[in-house]
Coordinates of C-alpha atoms in Angstrom, one line a residue:
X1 CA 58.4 -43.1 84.8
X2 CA 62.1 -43.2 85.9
X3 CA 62.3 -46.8 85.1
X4 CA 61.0 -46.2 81.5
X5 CA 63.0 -43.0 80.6
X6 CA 65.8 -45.0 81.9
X7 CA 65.5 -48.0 79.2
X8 CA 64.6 -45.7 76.6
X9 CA 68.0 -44.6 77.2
X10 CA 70.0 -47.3 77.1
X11 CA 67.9 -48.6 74.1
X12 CA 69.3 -45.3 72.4
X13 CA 72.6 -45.9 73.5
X14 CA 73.0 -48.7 72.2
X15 CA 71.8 -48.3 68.6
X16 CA 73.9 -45.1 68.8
X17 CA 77.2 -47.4 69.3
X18 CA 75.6 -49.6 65.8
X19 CA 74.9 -46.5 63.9
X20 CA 78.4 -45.2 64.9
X21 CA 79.8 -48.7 63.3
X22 CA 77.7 -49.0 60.0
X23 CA 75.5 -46.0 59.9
X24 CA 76.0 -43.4 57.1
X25 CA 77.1 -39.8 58.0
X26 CA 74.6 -38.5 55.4
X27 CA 71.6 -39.8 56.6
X28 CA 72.3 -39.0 59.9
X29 CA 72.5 -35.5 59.4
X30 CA 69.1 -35.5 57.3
X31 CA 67.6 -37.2 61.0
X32 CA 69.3 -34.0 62.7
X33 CA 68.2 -31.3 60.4
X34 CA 64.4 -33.3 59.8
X35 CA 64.2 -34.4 63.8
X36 CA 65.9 -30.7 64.6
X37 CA 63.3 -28.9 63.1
X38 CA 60.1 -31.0 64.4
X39 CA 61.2 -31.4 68.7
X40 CA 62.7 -27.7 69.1
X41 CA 63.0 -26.7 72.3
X42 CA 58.9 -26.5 73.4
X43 CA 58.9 -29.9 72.5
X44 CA 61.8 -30.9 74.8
X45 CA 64.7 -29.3 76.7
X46 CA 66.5 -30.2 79.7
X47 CA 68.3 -27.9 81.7
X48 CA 71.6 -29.5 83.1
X49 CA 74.8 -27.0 83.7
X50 CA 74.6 -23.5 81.9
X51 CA 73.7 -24.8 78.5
X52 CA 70.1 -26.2 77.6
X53 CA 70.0 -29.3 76.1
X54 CA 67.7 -29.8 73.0
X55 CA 67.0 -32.5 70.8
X56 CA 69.1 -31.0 67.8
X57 CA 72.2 -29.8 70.0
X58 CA 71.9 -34.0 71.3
X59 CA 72.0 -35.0 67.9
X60 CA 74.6 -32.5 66.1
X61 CA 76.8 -33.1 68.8
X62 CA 76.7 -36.8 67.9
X63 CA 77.6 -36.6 64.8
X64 CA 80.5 -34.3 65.6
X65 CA 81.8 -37.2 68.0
X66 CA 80.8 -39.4 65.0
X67 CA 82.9 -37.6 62.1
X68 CA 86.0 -37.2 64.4
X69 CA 85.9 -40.7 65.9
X70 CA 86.0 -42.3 62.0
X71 CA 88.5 -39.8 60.9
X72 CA 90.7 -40.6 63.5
X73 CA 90.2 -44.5 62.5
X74 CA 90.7 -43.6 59.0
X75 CA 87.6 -44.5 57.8
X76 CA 87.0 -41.1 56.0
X77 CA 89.4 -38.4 54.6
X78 CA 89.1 -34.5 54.8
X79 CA 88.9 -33.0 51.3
X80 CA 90.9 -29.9 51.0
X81 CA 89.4 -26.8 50.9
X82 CA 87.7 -25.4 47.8
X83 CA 87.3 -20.9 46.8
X84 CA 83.7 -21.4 48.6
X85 CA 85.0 -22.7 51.9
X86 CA 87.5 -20.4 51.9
X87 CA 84.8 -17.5 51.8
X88 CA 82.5 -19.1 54.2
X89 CA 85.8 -18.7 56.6
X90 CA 86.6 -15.8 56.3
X91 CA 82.6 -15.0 56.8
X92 CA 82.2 -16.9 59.9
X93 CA 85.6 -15.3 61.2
X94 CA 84.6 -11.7 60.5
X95 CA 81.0 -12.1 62.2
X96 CA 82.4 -13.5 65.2
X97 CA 85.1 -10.6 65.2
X98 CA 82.1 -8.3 64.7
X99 CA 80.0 -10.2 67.5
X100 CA 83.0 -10.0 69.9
X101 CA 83.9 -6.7 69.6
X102 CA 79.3 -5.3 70.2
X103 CA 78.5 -4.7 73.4
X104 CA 75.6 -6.8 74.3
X105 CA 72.3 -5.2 74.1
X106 CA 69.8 -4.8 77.0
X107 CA 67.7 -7.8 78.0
X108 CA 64.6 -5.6 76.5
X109 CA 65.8 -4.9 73.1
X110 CA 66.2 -8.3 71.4
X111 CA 64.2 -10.9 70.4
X112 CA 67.3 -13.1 70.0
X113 CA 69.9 -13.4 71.5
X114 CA 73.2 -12.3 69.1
X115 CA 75.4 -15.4 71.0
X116 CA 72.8 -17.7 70.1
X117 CA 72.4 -16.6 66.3
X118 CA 76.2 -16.7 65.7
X119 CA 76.1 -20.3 67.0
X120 CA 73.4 -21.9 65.9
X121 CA 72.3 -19.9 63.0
X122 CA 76.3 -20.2 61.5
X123 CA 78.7 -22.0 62.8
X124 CA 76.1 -25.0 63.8
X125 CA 75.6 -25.0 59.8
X126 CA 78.9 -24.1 59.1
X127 CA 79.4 -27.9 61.2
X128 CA 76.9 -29.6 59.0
X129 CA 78.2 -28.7 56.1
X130 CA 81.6 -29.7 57.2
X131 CA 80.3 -33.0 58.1
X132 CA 78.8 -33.6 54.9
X133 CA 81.0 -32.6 52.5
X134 CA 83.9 -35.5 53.8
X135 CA 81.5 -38.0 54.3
X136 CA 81.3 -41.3 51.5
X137 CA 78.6 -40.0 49.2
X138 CA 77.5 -42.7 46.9
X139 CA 73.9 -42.7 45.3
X140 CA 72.0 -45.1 47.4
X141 CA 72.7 -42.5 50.3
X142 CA 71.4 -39.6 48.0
X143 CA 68.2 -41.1 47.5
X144 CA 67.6 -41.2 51.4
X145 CA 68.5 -37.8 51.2
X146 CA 65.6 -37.0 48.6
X147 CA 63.1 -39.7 50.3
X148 CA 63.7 -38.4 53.9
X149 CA 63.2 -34.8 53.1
X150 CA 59.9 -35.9 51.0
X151 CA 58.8 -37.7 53.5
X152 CA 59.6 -34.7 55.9
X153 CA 57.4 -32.2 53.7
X154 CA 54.7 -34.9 53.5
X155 CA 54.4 -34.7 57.5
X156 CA 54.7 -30.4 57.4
X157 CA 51.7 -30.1 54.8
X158 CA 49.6 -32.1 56.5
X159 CA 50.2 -30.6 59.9
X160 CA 49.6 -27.2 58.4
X161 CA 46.8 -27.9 56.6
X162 CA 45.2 -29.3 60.0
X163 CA 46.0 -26.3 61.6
X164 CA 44.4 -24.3 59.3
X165 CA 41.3 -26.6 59.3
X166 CA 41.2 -26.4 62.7
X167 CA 41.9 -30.7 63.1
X168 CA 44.5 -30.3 66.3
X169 CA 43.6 -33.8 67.3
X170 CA 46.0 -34.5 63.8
X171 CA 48.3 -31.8 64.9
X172 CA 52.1 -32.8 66.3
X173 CA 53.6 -31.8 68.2
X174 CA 50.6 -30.5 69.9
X175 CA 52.9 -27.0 71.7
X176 CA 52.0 -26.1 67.7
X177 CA 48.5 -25.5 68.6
X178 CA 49.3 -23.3 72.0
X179 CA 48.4 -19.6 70.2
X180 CA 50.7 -18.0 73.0
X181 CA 54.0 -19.6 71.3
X182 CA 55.5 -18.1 68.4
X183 CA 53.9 -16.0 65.6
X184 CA 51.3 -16.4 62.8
X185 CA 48.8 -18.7 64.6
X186 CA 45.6 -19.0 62.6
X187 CA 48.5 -19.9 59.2
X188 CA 50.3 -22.9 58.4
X189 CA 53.1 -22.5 60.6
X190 CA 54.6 -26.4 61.8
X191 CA 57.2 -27.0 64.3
X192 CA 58.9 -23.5 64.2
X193 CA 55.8 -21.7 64.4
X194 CA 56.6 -19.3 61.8
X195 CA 54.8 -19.6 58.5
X196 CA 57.7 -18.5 56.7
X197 CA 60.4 -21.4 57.7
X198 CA 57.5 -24.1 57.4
X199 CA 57.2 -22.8 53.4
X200 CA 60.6 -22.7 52.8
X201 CA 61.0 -26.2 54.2
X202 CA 57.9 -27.2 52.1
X203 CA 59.9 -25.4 49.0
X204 CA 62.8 -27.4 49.4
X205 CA 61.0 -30.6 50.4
X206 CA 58.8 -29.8 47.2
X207 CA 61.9 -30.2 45.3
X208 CA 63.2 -33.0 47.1
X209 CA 60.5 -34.8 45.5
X210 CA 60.4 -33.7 42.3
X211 CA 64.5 -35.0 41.7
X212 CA 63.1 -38.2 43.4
X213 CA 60.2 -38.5 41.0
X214 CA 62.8 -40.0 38.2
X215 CA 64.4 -42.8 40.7
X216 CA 60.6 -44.8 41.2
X217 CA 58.6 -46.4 39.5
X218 CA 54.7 -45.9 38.4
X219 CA 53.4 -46.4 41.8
X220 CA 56.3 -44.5 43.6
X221 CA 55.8 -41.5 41.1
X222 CA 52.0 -41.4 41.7
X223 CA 52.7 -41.2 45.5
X224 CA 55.6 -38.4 45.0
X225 CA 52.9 -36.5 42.5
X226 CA 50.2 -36.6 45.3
X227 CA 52.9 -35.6 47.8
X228 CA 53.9 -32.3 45.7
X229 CA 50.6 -31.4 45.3
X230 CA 49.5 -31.7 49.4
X231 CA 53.0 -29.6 49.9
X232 CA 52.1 -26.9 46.9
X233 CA 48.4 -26.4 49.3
X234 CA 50.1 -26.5 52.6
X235 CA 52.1 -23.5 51.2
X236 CA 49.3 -21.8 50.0
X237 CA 47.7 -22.1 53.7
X238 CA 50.9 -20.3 54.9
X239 CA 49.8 -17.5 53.3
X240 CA 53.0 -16.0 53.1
X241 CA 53.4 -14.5 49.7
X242 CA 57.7 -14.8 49.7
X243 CA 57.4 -18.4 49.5
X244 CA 54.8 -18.7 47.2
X245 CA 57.3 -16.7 45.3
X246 CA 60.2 -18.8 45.7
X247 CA 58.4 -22.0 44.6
X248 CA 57.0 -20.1 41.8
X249 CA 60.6 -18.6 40.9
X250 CA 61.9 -21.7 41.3
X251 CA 59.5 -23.4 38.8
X252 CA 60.5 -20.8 36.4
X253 CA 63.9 -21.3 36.2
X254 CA 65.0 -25.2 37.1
X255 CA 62.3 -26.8 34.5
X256 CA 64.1 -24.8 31.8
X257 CA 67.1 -25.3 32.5
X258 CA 66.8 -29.2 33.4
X259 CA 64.9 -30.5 30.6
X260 CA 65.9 -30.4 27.0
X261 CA 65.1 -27.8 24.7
X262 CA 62.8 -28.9 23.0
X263 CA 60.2 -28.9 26.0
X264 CA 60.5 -25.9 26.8
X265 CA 58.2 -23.5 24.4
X266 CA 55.7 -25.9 26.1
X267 CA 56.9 -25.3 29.7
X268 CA 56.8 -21.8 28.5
X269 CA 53.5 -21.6 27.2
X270 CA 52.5 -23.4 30.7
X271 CA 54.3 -20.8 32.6
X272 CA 52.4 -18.1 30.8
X273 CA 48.9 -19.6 31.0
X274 CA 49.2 -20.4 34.5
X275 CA 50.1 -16.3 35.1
X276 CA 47.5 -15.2 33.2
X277 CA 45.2 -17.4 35.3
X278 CA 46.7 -16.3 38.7
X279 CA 46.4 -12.5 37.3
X280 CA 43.1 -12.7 36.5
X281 CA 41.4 -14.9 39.0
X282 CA 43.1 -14.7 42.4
X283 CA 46.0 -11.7 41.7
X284 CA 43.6 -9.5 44.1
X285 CA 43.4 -12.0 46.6
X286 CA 47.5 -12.6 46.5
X287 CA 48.0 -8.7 46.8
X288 CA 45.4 -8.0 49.2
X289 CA 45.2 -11.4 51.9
X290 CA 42.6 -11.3 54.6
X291 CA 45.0 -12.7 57.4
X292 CA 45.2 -12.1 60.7
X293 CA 48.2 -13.0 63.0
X294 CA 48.6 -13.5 66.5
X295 CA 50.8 -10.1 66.9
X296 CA 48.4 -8.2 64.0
X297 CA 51.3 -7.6 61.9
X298 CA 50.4 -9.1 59.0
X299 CA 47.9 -6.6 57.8
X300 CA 50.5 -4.0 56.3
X301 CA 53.0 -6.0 55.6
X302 CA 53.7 -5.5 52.3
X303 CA 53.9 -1.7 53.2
X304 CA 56.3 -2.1 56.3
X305 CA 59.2 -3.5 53.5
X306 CA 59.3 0.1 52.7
X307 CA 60.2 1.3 56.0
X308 CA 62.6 -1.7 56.8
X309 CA 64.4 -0.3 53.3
X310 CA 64.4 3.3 54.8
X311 CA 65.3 2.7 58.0
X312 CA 68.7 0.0 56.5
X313 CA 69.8 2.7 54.2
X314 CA 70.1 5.8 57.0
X315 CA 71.8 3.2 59.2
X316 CA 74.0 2.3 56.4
X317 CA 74.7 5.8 56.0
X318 CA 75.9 6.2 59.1
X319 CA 78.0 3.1 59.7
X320 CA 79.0 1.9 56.3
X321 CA 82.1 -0.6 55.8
X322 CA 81.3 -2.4 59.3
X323 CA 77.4 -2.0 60.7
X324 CA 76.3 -0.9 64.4
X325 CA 77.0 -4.3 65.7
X326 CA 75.8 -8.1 65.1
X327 CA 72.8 -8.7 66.1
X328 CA 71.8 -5.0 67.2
X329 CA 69.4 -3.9 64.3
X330 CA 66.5 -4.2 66.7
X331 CA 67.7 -1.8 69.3
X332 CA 69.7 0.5 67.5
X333 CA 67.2 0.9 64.7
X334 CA 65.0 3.1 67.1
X335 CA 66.4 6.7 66.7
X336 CA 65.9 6.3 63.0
X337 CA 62.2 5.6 63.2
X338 CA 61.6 9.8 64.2
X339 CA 62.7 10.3 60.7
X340 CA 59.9 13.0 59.2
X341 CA 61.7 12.8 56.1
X342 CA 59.2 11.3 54.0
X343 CA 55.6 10.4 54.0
X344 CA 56.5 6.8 54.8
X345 CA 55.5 5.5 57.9
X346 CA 57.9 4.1 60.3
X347 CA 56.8 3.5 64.1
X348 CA 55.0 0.0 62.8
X349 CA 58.3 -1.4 62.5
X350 CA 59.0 -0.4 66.1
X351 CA 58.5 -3.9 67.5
X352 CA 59.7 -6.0 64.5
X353 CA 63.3 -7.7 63.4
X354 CA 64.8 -7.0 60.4
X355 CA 62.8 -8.6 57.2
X356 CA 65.3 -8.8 54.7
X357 CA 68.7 -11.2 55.6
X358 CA 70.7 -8.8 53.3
X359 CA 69.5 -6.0 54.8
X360 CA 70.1 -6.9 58.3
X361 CA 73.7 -8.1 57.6
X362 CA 74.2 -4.8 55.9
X363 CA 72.9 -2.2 58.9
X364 CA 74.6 -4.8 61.6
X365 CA 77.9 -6.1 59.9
X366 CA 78.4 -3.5 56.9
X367 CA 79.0 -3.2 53.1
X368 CA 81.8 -6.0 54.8
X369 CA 80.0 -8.7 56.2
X370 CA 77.1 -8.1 52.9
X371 CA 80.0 -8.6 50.3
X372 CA 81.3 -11.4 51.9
X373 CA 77.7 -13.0 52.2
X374 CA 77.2 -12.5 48.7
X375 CA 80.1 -14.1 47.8
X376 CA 79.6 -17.3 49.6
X377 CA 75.9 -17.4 48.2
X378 CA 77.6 -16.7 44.5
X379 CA 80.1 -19.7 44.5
X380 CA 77.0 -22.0 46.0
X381 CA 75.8 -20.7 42.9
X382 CA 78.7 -21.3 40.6
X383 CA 79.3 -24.8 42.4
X384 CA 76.3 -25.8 41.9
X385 CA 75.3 -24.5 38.2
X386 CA 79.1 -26.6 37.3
X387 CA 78.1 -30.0 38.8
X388 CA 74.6 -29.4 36.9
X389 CA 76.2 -29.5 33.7
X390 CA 79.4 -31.6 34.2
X391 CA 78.2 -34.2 31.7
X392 CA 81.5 -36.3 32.5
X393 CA 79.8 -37.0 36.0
X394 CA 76.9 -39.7 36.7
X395 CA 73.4 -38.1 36.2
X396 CA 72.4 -38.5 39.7
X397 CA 75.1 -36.1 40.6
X398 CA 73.8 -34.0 38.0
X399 CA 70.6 -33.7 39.5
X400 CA 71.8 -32.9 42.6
X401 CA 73.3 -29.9 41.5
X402 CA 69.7 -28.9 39.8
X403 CA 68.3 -29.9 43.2
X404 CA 71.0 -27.3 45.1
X405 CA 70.0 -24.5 42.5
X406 CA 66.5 -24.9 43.7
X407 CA 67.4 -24.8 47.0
X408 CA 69.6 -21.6 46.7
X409 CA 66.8 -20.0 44.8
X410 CA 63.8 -20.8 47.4
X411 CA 66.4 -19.7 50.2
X412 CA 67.4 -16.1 48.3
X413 CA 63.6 -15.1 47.3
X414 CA 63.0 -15.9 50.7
X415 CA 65.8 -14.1 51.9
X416 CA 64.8 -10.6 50.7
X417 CA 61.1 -11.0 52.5
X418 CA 62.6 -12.3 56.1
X419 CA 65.6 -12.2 58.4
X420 CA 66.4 -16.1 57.7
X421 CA 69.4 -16.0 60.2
X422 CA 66.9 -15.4 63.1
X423 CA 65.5 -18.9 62.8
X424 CA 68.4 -21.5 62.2
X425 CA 66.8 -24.0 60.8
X426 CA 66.4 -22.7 57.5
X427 CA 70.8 -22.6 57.5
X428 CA 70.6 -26.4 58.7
X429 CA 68.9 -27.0 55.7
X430 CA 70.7 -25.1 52.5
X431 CA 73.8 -26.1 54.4
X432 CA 72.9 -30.3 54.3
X433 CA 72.4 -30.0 50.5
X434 CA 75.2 -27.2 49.5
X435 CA 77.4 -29.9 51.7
X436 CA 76.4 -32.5 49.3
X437 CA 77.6 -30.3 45.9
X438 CA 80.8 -29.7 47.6
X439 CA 81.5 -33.2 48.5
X440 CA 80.3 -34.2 45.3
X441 CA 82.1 -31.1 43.5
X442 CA 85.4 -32.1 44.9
X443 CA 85.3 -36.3 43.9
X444 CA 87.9 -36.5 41.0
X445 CA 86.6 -39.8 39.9
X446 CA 82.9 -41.4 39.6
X447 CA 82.7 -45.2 41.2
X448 CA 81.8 -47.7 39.0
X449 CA 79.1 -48.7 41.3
X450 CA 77.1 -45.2 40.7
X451 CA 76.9 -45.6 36.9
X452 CA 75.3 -48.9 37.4
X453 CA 72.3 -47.4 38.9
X454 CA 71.7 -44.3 36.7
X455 CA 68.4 -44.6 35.6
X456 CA 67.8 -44.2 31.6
X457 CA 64.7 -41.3 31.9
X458 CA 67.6 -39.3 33.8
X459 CA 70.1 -38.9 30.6
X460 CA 70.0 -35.6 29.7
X461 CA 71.3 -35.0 25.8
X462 CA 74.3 -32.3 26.5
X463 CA 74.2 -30.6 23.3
X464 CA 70.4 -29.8 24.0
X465 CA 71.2 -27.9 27.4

């Protein structure tokens, strides 16, 4: 066994030293946020000094080595900083001011650890995006952006939809089918056994494909259709109403604003029916799901978001501009559940982390650490909605900023239902396509090269939009 893990290892070495030659910076960080997410630590981990070592720390850690080694040859410049770097600083600098300055809380009263969710839930994004944004972005490498995350939410829906049909023997990696690890066994859950990440990786991938649909041909764009469909049921197997609501949200907004106007009363009328039809025919199946999770949570869990809101606004009252500490909501949240106030009830939440990202910043970091949150997300929102309708730029570019809206969208619905920054992945991801807009953003020219590959179907009409 020793013999074979040893010339596995050299084999990897030395394709790292010809990636590190010719390789692009791009596609490497799609392997580390698509490879990241599927081998997390119960897949692999070795334990060597006082740090674990996991597939994703291996591999971001690589490309760090990577984006230094070619700066320092010259190969690549670093772009200067733009308004939403500048508050994505000063965020990451006040929550590790607020992180240093909260005592630690007990062993018992923390499902994760606040050290590890300022690193890798921040400033391990915070790295990606870096890393993107200054590497050479050119269109071929923003296809294998769009074909590996399709072909990464091809792989999530059907995983999910074996586990929910029971097929383990089609199920990898198998720790998914252990029901003693993680939450939400008997759902659509993948690699982070959470059924909310998988759907909001199935969200993004969704769109990944749809923006790829317009660079194939007939057979390509029959494959991506099929794909988009098996992600759309993987989703509905997560049975997790937030992300059905920020594909649906999603689908709302981006087809309207993407194609030209005169489509739209019929994506309207689309919209509409398909409503009406979910109204009528499954809306008391949405509202009222029969599903059971591994820590029984799930049945009043519409009714819990009540007592989360309760529960943030009397710890807001009582520590307003800067919070009770980062990464302390799930200890210091107990006094307040005695509150007799109201007729809501509050001891269910007794057990559970924060479901609401903005939320939990507030009660832990303050109106502070919320502002500047919302400000980053705001110019990822202005960045993005300006390289969407730059008509002076390539079209591909164009649809990348579409493709970041999307993305911002998914992760913000999302965002209101669950505690995102608890499960890092999900930052991995909005970060590797929000570093794309801002490297993009911040080109003041558009190579020759790119226009010769813009595809006709793509030209949008700018006085239609």
């Amino acid at each position: 066994m020793e013999i074979v893990i040893a010339i596995f290892a050299v084999a990897a070495v030395a394709w790292a030293f010809v990636y590190a030659r010719h390789g692009s910076l791009l596609v490497g960080c799609t392997l580390f946020v698509t490879l990241g997410y599927i081998f997390t630590r119960d897949f692999w981990q070795a334990h060597i000094g006082p740090v674990p070592l996991t597939v994703d720390r291996l591999l971001l850690s690589a490309l760090v080595v990577l984006f230094f080694w070619r700066w320092r040859r010259g190969l690549l410049s670093v772009r200067s900083l733009s308004v939403p770097d500048c508050l994505g600083g000063m965020l990451l600098i006040y929550l590790a001011i607020r992180w240093a300055f909260t005592s630690a809380p007990p062993l018992a009263a923390t499902s994760v650890s606040p050290s590890w969710r300022l690193i890798a839930s921040f400033f391990m994004p915070a790295m990606l995006y870096w890393i993107v944004s200054n590497s050479e972005l050119n269109y071929r490498q923003w296809k294998w952006l769009l074909a590996g995350l399709s072909m990464l939410g091809v792989y999530l829906a059907f995983t999910g939809i074996a586990e929910v049909k029971g097929q383990w023997w089609a199920v990898f990696p198998q720790f998914i089918s252990n029901p003693s690890l993680g939450a939400h066994f008997g759902r659509a859950r993948g690699p982070a056994l959470m059924s909310a990440s998988l759907g909001v990786y199935l969200s993004i991938c969704f769109w990944a494909a749809w923006f790829l649909w317009a660079e194939r041909g007939r057979w390509g764009r029959l494959l991506l259709v099929g794909a988009m469909l098996l992600m759309c049921g993987a989703l509905y197997y997560t049975y997790t109403r937030s992300c059905w609501l920020g594909l649906a949200v999603g689908l709302a907004i981006i087809p309207f604003v993407h194609f030209p106007k005169q489509w739209r009363p019929w994506l309207f009328t689309g919209l509409a029916v398909s409503v009406c039809f979910a109204g009528i025919f499954v809306g008391d199946k949405i509202i009222n799901m029969g599903r059971q999770d591994s820590n029984g949570s799930a049945s009043h869990s519409v009714f819990q978001r009540e007592s989360f809101a309760i529960v943030s606004l009397r710890m807001f009252e009582n520590a307003p501009m800067f919070g009770h500490g980062f990464g302390r909501f799930y200890d210091k949240k107990m006094p307040y559940l005695n509150d007799r106030s109201q007729q809501i009830e509050l001891e269910s939440i007794r057990a559970l982390d924060h479901h609401n990202t903005f939320l939990s910043i507030l009660t832990e970091t303050g109106l502070i650490g919320l502002v500047l949150l919302l400000a980053v997300l705001g110019a990822w929102v202005k960045m993005a909605w300006k390289l969407a309708h730059d008509t002076a730029r390539p079209t591909w570019m164009r649809a990348h900023g579409m493709f970041h809206l999307a993305t911002l969208i998914c992760y913000m619905v999302n965002a209101m239902f669950h505690d995102l920054t608890l499960s890092p992945s999900e930052q991995w991801l909005l970060c590797l396509v929000t570093g794309v807009t801002a490297g993009l953003t911040s080109m003041t020219y558009v190579p020759k090269r790119c226009l010769e590959h813009i595809p006709i179907n793509w030209q949008l009409n700018a006085a239609t939009n």
